[in-house]
Short mmCIF file of C-alpha atoms in Angstrom, two decimals:
data_model
loop_
_atom_site.label_atom_id
_atom_site.label_comp_id
_atom_site.label_asym_id
_atom_site.label_seq_id
_atom_site.Cartn_x
_atom_site.Cartn_y
_atom_site.Cartn_z
CA MET R 1 29.46 -32.71 12.47
CA ASN R 2 26.52 -35.09 12.15
CA SER R 3 26.18 -37.11 9.00
CA ALA R 4 22.93 -36.60 7.16
CA GLY R 5 23.82 -39.03 4.42
CA SER R 6 23.07 -37.09 1.29
CA VAL R 7 19.58 -35.62 1.37
CA THR R 8 17.80 -33.14 -0.88
CA VAL R 9 15.43 -32.24 1.96
CA LEU R 10 16.70 -31.85 5.51
CA GLU R 11 14.13 -32.58 8.23
CA LEU R 12 15.06 -30.70 11.40
CA GLY R 13 12.44 -31.05 14.14
CA ASP R 14 9.29 -29.51 12.69
CA LEU R 15 11.24 -27.70 9.96
CA THR R 16 11.34 -29.03 6.41
CA LEU R 17 14.34 -27.49 4.65
CA PRO R 18 14.96 -28.24 0.96
CA ALA R 19 18.70 -28.31 0.28
CA LEU R 20 18.40 -26.03 -2.77
CA TRP R 21 16.46 -23.47 -0.66
CA LEU R 22 19.14 -23.56 2.06
CA ARG R 23 21.86 -23.06 -0.54
CA ASP R 24 19.91 -20.14 -2.00
CA ALA R 25 19.38 -18.58 1.47
CA CYS R 26 23.04 -18.66 2.44
CA GLY R 27 24.27 -15.35 3.82
CA CYS R 28 28.02 -15.92 3.88
CA ASP R 29 30.50 -13.47 2.39
CA GLN R 30 30.77 -15.55 -0.79
CA CYS R 31 27.03 -15.31 -1.36
CA ARG R 32 26.33 -11.78 -0.11
CA HIS R 33 28.49 -8.68 -0.19
CA PRO R 34 29.78 -8.17 3.37
CA GLY R 35 29.32 -4.39 3.18
CA THR R 36 25.98 -3.97 1.42
CA GLY R 37 24.35 -7.30 2.21
CA GLN R 38 23.25 -7.57 -1.41
CA ARG R 39 23.31 -10.94 -3.09
CA LEU R 40 26.32 -12.03 -5.10
CA VAL R 41 24.74 -15.37 -6.04
CA GLY R 42 21.07 -15.08 -6.92
CA SER R 43 18.32 -17.70 -7.05
CA ALA R 44 18.54 -18.23 -10.81
CA ARG R 45 22.29 -18.78 -10.63
CA VAL R 46 21.92 -21.21 -7.72
CA ALA R 47 19.28 -23.16 -9.66
CA ARG R 48 21.44 -23.21 -12.79
CA LEU R 49 24.79 -24.03 -11.18
CA PHE R 50 23.63 -26.34 -8.40
CA PRO R 51 20.45 -28.11 -9.60
CA ASP R 52 21.45 -31.31 -7.79
CA THR R 53 22.26 -29.65 -4.47
CA ALA R 54 22.12 -31.93 -1.45
CA VAL R 55 23.07 -31.65 2.20
CA THR R 56 25.88 -34.07 2.98
CA ARG R 57 26.52 -33.08 6.61
CA HIS R 58 24.81 -30.94 9.21
CA GLU R 59 25.29 -29.92 12.84
CA VAL R 60 23.15 -28.03 15.35
CA ALA R 61 25.02 -26.17 18.10
CA ASP R 62 24.63 -22.92 20.03
CA GLY R 63 21.34 -22.06 18.38
CA ARG R 64 22.73 -22.48 14.88
CA LEU R 65 22.49 -24.97 12.03
CA THR R 66 25.63 -25.56 9.98
CA VAL R 67 25.36 -27.52 6.74
CA VAL R 68 27.76 -28.69 4.04
CA PHE R 69 26.43 -29.03 0.52
CA ALA R 70 27.22 -31.30 -2.38
CA PRO R 71 28.42 -31.11 -5.05
CA ASP R 72 30.61 -28.05 -4.35
CA GLY R 73 31.30 -28.52 -0.61
CA HIS R 74 29.92 -25.07 0.26
CA ARG R 75 29.38 -24.51 3.98
CA SER R 76 26.55 -22.37 5.38
CA THR R 77 25.41 -21.41 8.87
CA PHE R 78 21.88 -20.33 9.84
CA ASP R 79 20.37 -19.06 13.10
CA LEU R 80 17.64 -21.45 14.20
CA ASP R 81 15.42 -18.51 15.19
CA TRP R 82 15.73 -17.13 11.67
CA LEU R 83 14.86 -20.51 10.17
CA ALA R 84 11.83 -20.82 12.45
CA ARG R 85 10.52 -17.53 11.04
CA ASN R 86 11.60 -17.88 7.42
CA ALA R 87 11.61 -21.55 6.47
CA PRO R 88 9.44 -22.47 3.48
CA GLY R 89 5.78 -22.23 4.44
CA ARG R 90 6.56 -20.14 7.52
CA ALA R 91 7.85 -16.88 6.15
CA ALA R 92 5.75 -13.87 7.04
CA ARG R 93 4.45 -12.20 3.89
CA THR R 94 6.16 -8.91 4.63
CA ALA R 95 5.59 -7.66 1.10
CA ASP R 96 2.05 -9.03 0.86
CA GLN R 97 -0.22 -6.12 -0.05
CA SER R 98 -3.33 -8.24 -0.56
CA GLU R 99 -6.49 -8.52 1.52
CA ARG R 100 -4.96 -11.61 3.13
CA GLY R 101 -2.46 -9.54 5.14
CA ARG R 102 -4.70 -6.54 5.84
CA VAL R 103 -7.55 -5.73 8.23
CA LEU R 104 -10.82 -5.28 6.37
CA TRP R 105 -13.40 -2.92 7.87
CA THR R 106 -16.89 -1.47 7.67
CA SER R 107 -18.44 1.45 9.55
CA THR R 108 -19.13 -0.88 12.49
CA ASP R 109 -15.41 -1.54 12.87
CA LEU R 110 -14.48 2.16 12.76
CA PRO R 111 -17.32 3.90 14.62
CA ALA R 112 -15.09 6.92 15.37
CA GLY R 113 -13.57 6.93 11.89
CA PRO R 114 -9.94 6.24 10.97
CA PRO R 115 -7.25 6.11 13.69
CA ARG R 116 -5.93 9.57 14.59
CA VAL R 117 -2.43 10.55 15.61
CA ALA R 118 -1.40 14.09 16.58
CA TRP R 119 1.21 15.70 14.33
CA ASP R 120 3.49 16.76 17.18
CA ALA R 121 3.54 13.23 18.60
CA TYR R 122 4.10 11.80 15.11
CA LEU R 123 7.17 13.98 14.65
CA ARG R 124 8.66 13.44 18.08
CA SER R 125 7.82 9.79 18.80
CA PRO R 126 8.80 6.90 16.52
CA VAL R 127 6.06 4.90 18.26
CA ALA R 128 3.44 7.45 17.20
CA MET R 129 4.84 7.56 13.67
CA ALA R 130 4.73 3.75 13.44
CA THR R 131 1.16 3.85 14.77
CA ALA R 132 0.02 6.16 12.00
CA LEU R 133 1.89 4.45 9.18
CA GLY R 134 0.91 1.04 10.54
CA ALA R 135 -2.75 2.05 10.34
CA VAL R 136 -2.33 3.03 6.69
CA SER R 137 -0.65 -0.30 5.98
CA ALA R 138 -3.17 -2.46 7.87
CA LEU R 139 -6.43 -0.52 7.49
CA GLY R 140 -5.56 1.56 4.46
CA VAL R 141 -6.20 4.88 6.22
CA ALA R 142 -5.19 7.17 9.10
CA ILE R 143 -5.56 10.85 10.00
CA LEU R 144 -2.83 13.11 11.33
CA THR R 145 -4.40 15.86 13.42
CA GLU R 146 -3.15 19.37 14.23
CA VAL R 147 -0.89 19.61 11.19
CA PRO R 148 -0.39 23.39 10.72
CA ALA R 149 -3.07 24.56 8.28
CA ARG R 150 -0.59 26.24 5.97
CA PRO R 151 -0.25 25.80 2.20
CA GLY R 152 2.40 23.26 1.30
CA MET R 153 2.36 21.35 4.57
CA VAL R 154 0.96 18.30 2.78
CA LEU R 155 4.38 17.90 1.15
CA THR R 156 6.11 18.16 4.52
CA VAL R 157 3.92 15.34 5.78
CA ALA R 158 4.54 13.25 2.67
CA ARG R 159 8.30 13.61 2.89
CA THR R 160 8.44 12.24 6.42
CA PHE R 161 7.82 8.75 5.03
CA GLY R 162 8.26 8.70 1.26
CA PHE R 163 9.01 10.33 -2.05
CA VAL R 164 6.46 12.72 -3.55
CA ARG R 165 5.09 11.51 -6.87
CA GLU R 166 4.58 14.46 -9.16
CA THR R 167 1.81 14.24 -11.78
CA ASN R 168 0.21 16.56 -14.31
CA TYR R 169 -1.60 18.07 -11.29
CA GLY R 170 1.78 19.08 -9.85
CA ALA R 171 3.64 17.98 -6.73
CA LEU R 172 0.56 19.11 -4.81
CA PHE R 173 -2.92 20.08 -5.94
CA ASP R 174 -5.68 22.26 -4.50
CA VAL R 175 -9.16 20.81 -4.00
CA ARG R 176 -11.54 23.76 -3.85
CA ILE R 177 -14.19 25.48 -5.95
CA GLU R 178 -12.58 27.07 -8.99
CA PRO R 179 -14.21 29.69 -11.27
CA ASN R 180 -13.45 27.62 -14.40
CA PRO R 181 -13.00 24.05 -13.15
CA THR R 182 -11.15 21.50 -15.27
CA HIS R 183 -12.17 18.66 -12.94
CA LEU R 184 -15.30 17.82 -10.92
CA ALA R 185 -13.15 17.84 -7.79
CA TYR R 186 -12.79 21.60 -8.28
CA THR R 187 -16.54 22.16 -7.86
CA GLY R 188 -18.85 21.81 -4.88
CA ALA R 189 -20.56 18.76 -6.35
CA GLU R 190 -20.91 15.51 -4.47
CA LEU R 191 -18.21 13.00 -5.38
CA ALA R 192 -19.11 9.32 -5.09
CA PRO R 193 -16.42 7.12 -3.50
CA HIS R 194 -13.68 6.41 -6.03
CA THR R 195 -9.99 5.75 -6.42
CA ASP R 196 -7.84 8.48 -7.96
CA ASN R 197 -6.10 8.39 -11.33
CA PRO R 198 -7.27 4.97 -12.61
CA TYR R 199 -6.12 6.15 -16.04
CA ARG R 200 -2.47 5.92 -14.93
CA ASP R 201 -0.22 2.89 -15.03
CA PRO R 202 0.72 2.52 -12.28
CA VAL R 203 -1.80 4.48 -10.27
CA PRO R 204 -0.52 6.61 -7.36
CA THR R 205 -0.59 4.31 -4.37
CA VAL R 206 -0.72 6.61 -1.32
CA GLN R 207 -2.79 9.79 -1.28
CA LEU R 208 -2.75 12.64 1.23
CA LEU R 209 -5.45 15.30 1.67
CA HIS R 210 -4.67 18.12 4.11
CA CYS R 211 -7.55 20.30 5.24
CA LEU R 212 -6.83 24.04 5.26
CA ARG R 213 -10.46 25.22 5.55
CA THR R 214 -13.81 23.49 5.94
CA ALA R 215 -17.12 24.23 4.26
CA GLY R 216 -19.80 25.91 6.33
CA GLU R 217 -22.09 23.00 5.57
CA GLY R 218 -21.41 19.75 3.71
CA GLY R 219 -18.10 18.69 2.26
CA ASP R 220 -17.74 15.72 4.62
CA SER R 221 -15.32 13.04 3.49
CA VAL R 222 -16.67 9.57 2.64
CA LEU R 223 -14.39 6.52 2.83
CA VAL R 224 -15.05 2.92 1.79
CA ASP R 225 -12.74 -0.07 2.20
CA GLY R 226 -12.53 -1.38 -1.35
CA PHE R 227 -11.13 -4.71 -0.15
CA ALA R 228 -14.18 -5.19 2.09
CA ALA R 229 -16.47 -4.22 -0.80
CA ALA R 230 -14.75 -6.66 -3.18
CA SER R 231 -14.99 -9.39 -0.54
CA ARG R 232 -18.71 -8.74 -0.18
CA LEU R 233 -19.20 -8.86 -3.96
CA ARG R 234 -17.39 -12.21 -4.04
CA ASP R 235 -19.84 -13.51 -1.41
CA VAL R 236 -23.09 -12.16 -2.87
CA ASP R 237 -22.34 -12.39 -6.61
CA PRO R 238 -19.37 -14.64 -7.44
CA ALA R 239 -20.03 -14.36 -11.17
CA ALA R 240 -19.82 -10.56 -11.12
CA PHE R 241 -16.67 -10.74 -8.99
CA GLU R 242 -15.03 -13.11 -11.47
CA THR R 243 -15.96 -10.88 -14.40
CA LEU R 244 -14.44 -7.79 -12.80
CA THR R 245 -11.21 -9.66 -12.05
CA ARG R 246 -10.83 -11.07 -15.58
CA VAL R 247 -12.06 -8.33 -17.90
CA TRP R 248 -9.72 -5.39 -18.52
CA LEU R 249 -11.58 -2.11 -18.94
CA PRO R 250 -10.47 1.25 -20.38
CA PHE R 251 -9.93 4.41 -18.33
CA ARG R 252 -9.22 7.83 -19.78
CA TYR R 253 -8.53 11.42 -18.76
CA ASP R 254 -8.69 14.30 -21.23
CA GLY R 255 -7.20 17.47 -19.77
CA PRO R 256 -6.18 20.81 -21.26
CA MET R 257 -2.55 19.68 -21.61
CA THR R 258 -2.71 15.96 -20.81
CA ILE R 259 -4.33 12.81 -22.13
CA LEU R 260 -3.92 9.68 -20.00
CA THR R 261 -5.20 6.18 -20.74
CA ALA R 262 -4.92 2.76 -19.12
CA ARG R 263 -6.57 -0.65 -19.29
CA ALA R 264 -6.89 -2.79 -16.19
CA PRO R 265 -9.31 -5.00 -14.28
CA LEU R 266 -11.45 -3.23 -11.69
CA ILE R 267 -10.41 -5.85 -9.12
CA THR R 268 -6.87 -7.25 -9.27
CA LEU R 269 -5.95 -10.59 -7.70
CA ASP R 270 -2.65 -12.18 -6.76
CA ASP R 271 -1.52 -15.69 -7.68
CA GLU R 272 -3.62 -17.19 -4.86
CA GLY R 273 -6.82 -15.31 -5.69
CA ALA R 274 -6.55 -12.63 -2.99
CA VAL R 275 -7.54 -9.04 -3.84
CA THR R 276 -4.54 -6.74 -4.23
CA GLN R 277 -6.10 -3.65 -5.84
CA VAL R 278 -9.43 -2.00 -6.51
CA ARG R 279 -9.62 0.52 -9.35
CA TRP R 280 -13.02 2.24 -9.36
CA ASN R 281 -13.87 5.61 -10.83
CA ASP R 282 -17.10 6.06 -12.77
CA ARG R 283 -15.99 9.44 -14.10
CA ALA R 284 -12.92 7.96 -15.80
CA LEU R 285 -14.25 4.54 -16.80
CA GLN R 286 -14.99 4.38 -20.52
CA PRO R 287 -17.57 2.16 -22.26
CA PRO R 288 -16.31 -1.44 -22.11
CA ASP R 289 -14.20 -2.52 -25.09
CA VAL R 290 -15.34 -6.14 -25.04
CA GLY R 291 -17.10 -8.16 -27.68
CA PRO R 292 -20.88 -7.82 -28.08
CA ASP R 293 -21.35 -11.31 -26.65
CA ARG R 294 -19.84 -10.20 -23.31
CA MET R 295 -21.32 -6.73 -23.05
CA ALA R 296 -24.34 -7.72 -20.93
CA GLU R 297 -22.12 -9.71 -18.57
CA VAL R 298 -19.77 -6.76 -18.00
CA TYR R 299 -22.52 -4.21 -17.47
CA ARG R 300 -24.28 -6.54 -15.03
CA ALA R 301 -21.03 -6.96 -13.06
CA LEU R 302 -20.48 -3.18 -12.96
CA ALA R 303 -24.00 -2.65 -11.65
CA ALA R 304 -23.55 -5.35 -9.02
CA PHE R 305 -20.34 -3.78 -7.67
CA ALA R 306 -21.88 -0.30 -7.73
CA ALA R 307 -24.76 -1.62 -5.62
CA VAL R 308 -22.33 -3.10 -3.09
CA LEU R 309 -20.40 0.17 -2.85
CA GLU R 310 -23.58 2.08 -2.08
CA ALA R 311 -24.35 -0.05 1.00
CA PRO R 312 -24.53 2.45 3.91
CA ASP R 313 -22.74 0.15 6.35
CA LEU R 314 -19.55 0.14 4.26
CA ALA R 315 -18.86 3.88 4.49
CA VAL R 316 -17.38 6.06 7.23
CA SER R 317 -17.79 9.83 6.95
CA PRO R 318 -15.21 11.80 8.92
CA ARG R 319 -15.48 15.57 8.74
CA LEU R 320 -11.97 16.91 8.35
CA ALA R 321 -11.13 19.92 10.50
CA PRO R 322 -8.46 22.46 9.57
CA GLY R 323 -5.13 20.75 10.25
CA ASP R 324 -6.38 17.21 9.66
CA CYS R 325 -4.34 15.30 7.09
CA LEU R 326 -5.98 12.20 5.68
CA ILE R 327 -3.51 9.53 4.47
CA PHE R 328 -4.88 6.51 2.62
CA ASP R 329 -4.06 3.66 0.27
CA ASN R 330 -5.36 4.71 -3.15
CA THR R 331 -5.22 1.12 -4.43
CA ARG R 332 -7.68 0.07 -1.75
CA VAL R 333 -9.64 2.85 -0.04
CA LEU R 334 -12.26 4.69 -2.07
CA HIS R 335 -12.77 8.31 -1.10
CA GLY R 336 -15.48 10.85 -1.87
CA ARG R 337 -17.34 13.75 -0.30
CA THR R 338 -20.78 15.16 0.23
CA ALA R 339 -21.84 18.25 -1.74
CA PHE R 340 -21.17 21.74 -0.42
CA GLN R 341 -21.89 25.31 -1.43
CA PRO R 342 -19.36 28.08 -2.09
CA ASP R 343 -18.86 30.48 0.79
CA PRO R 344 -20.39 33.85 -0.22
CA ALA R 345 -17.92 35.60 2.07
CA GLY R 346 -14.96 34.00 0.30
CA GLY R 347 -12.70 31.22 1.47
CA GLY R 348 -14.69 28.00 1.73
CA ARG R 349 -13.60 24.37 1.74
CA HIS R 350 -9.97 23.97 0.73
CA LEU R 351 -7.86 20.83 0.81
CA GLN R 352 -4.38 20.30 -0.57
CA GLY R 353 -3.41 16.88 -1.83
CA GLY R 354 -0.40 14.92 -2.98
CA TYR R 355 0.76 11.41 -3.75
CA VAL R 356 3.51 9.14 -2.42
CA ASP R 357 4.44 5.60 -3.43
CA MET R 358 3.46 2.86 -0.98
CA ASP R 359 6.93 1.32 -0.98
CA GLY R 360 8.22 4.47 0.75
CA LEU R 361 5.59 4.23 3.47
CA ARG R 362 6.10 0.52 4.09
CA GLY R 363 9.87 0.87 3.97
CA THR R 364 9.75 3.62 6.59
CA LEU R 365 7.42 1.50 8.71
CA ASP R 366 9.73 -1.51 8.46
CA LEU R 367 12.64 0.71 9.46
CA LEU R 368 10.73 1.94 12.51
CA ARG R 369 9.95 -1.61 13.57
CA ARG R 370 13.25 -3.22 12.71
CA ASP R 371 15.59 -2.58 15.62
CA GLY R 372 14.76 -0.42 18.61
CA GLY R 373 16.76 2.75 18.36
CA GLY R 374 19.10 1.48 15.65
CA ALA R 375 17.57 3.14 12.61
CA ARG R 376 17.54 6.79 11.69
CA LEU R 377 14.73 8.41 9.76
CA VAL R 378 15.10 11.50 7.63
CA PRO R 379 12.61 12.99 5.18
CA THR R 380 13.33 12.79 1.47
CA ALA R 381 13.67 16.57 1.36
CA PRO R 382 14.40 19.05 4.14
CA PRO R 383 11.25 20.21 6.00
CA PRO R 384 10.59 23.91 6.52
CA SER R 385 12.73 25.58 9.15
CA GLY R 386 11.63 24.77 12.68
CA VAL R 387 9.78 21.56 11.83
CA PRO R 388 11.29 18.66 13.81
CA VAL R 389 11.74 15.24 12.22
CA ALA R 390 11.52 11.84 13.92
CA ARG R 391 15.01 10.36 13.99
CA THR R 392 15.21 7.20 16.06
CA ALA R 393 13.26 4.04 15.25
CA ARG R 394 11.68 2.01 18.04
CA ALA R 395 9.02 -0.65 18.22
CA ALA R 396 5.53 0.13 17.02
CA ALA R 397 2.68 0.19 19.50
CA PRO R 398 -0.91 1.28 20.34
CA ALA R 399 -3.64 2.02 17.84
CA VAL R 400 -3.97 5.68 18.86
CA ALA R 401 -1.31 8.08 20.05
CA ARG R 402 -1.11 11.76 20.95
#
């Protein structure tokens, strides 16, 4: 084994490997449970027990790096390919949900609307499933077509990739004209692009809307990439952007049996200043609870963002057909609709919706991409009799599949 002297940072070709990081990343049976793979020695314990960790010896052979640490003499082995992908400064941000790791879009980028994947292909082909879920992860939106236009199917779709989040609206909710509506969504009125449930903490992260019937005229969906809108606001009005990232505003819902409140910034940033969430809903936003000296600043910022959101080039307007199931990131994509009239003959526009947490979608997507054919996918609850479920994970592929 080569002598490295005693170094706190090991330089290996173009890799810079701090000794404490290597000790923390060790995957041996003493550091991780051999059955579950879960850590037995976590980062805090490593930092507390081995603050003066150094590499005393190292050897590279057969595509692996073996190191011996001081002061405890622990020995660790790492695949060089793994180090090349995961060394400090190189690791892919697999859990990064910010604008930095996503594909921002306007209507020019999606002239035909969101990517579409046929339901039958989605169920039978892991490639098609990864295509659809990958579009939701990267673009924030996708449409499954030809999903049977039957009540309750939105839950079947949801359970193919995640756990249904039940709210005061139920496990699923109907979006249609109601005789005595308790919500504007249950009328034929136009709905400006918005995110759902901003008065919750946390907000539902993935939303599904399954079309059972269309309106005779009107009722077209309207979608806006909130990350693209926030990016534009940052460019055209940096002061307004900063205000909406720093000032927490109140949201509220008063229902017959439920009162929900939350305070949050309209635009949330991560530690490096990248947008991670947009929370925009004029119907639920309450008058700002800031001091009088900041009131003009906040109202000016709200007006500036509203003006950006109304830019025609930001919106796409797909008309959902019966069987189309829209799946989108509710922390990013704003959705709305054009106005429509009730059908005098009965029926009329009818969507069913539901919510799923984003970690379920991304976890399923990672499973599909992880190892060709090695993973097995099952829904979180049994689908109706006769509905097949994708079982074998393979690599993800093209942007559109049927």
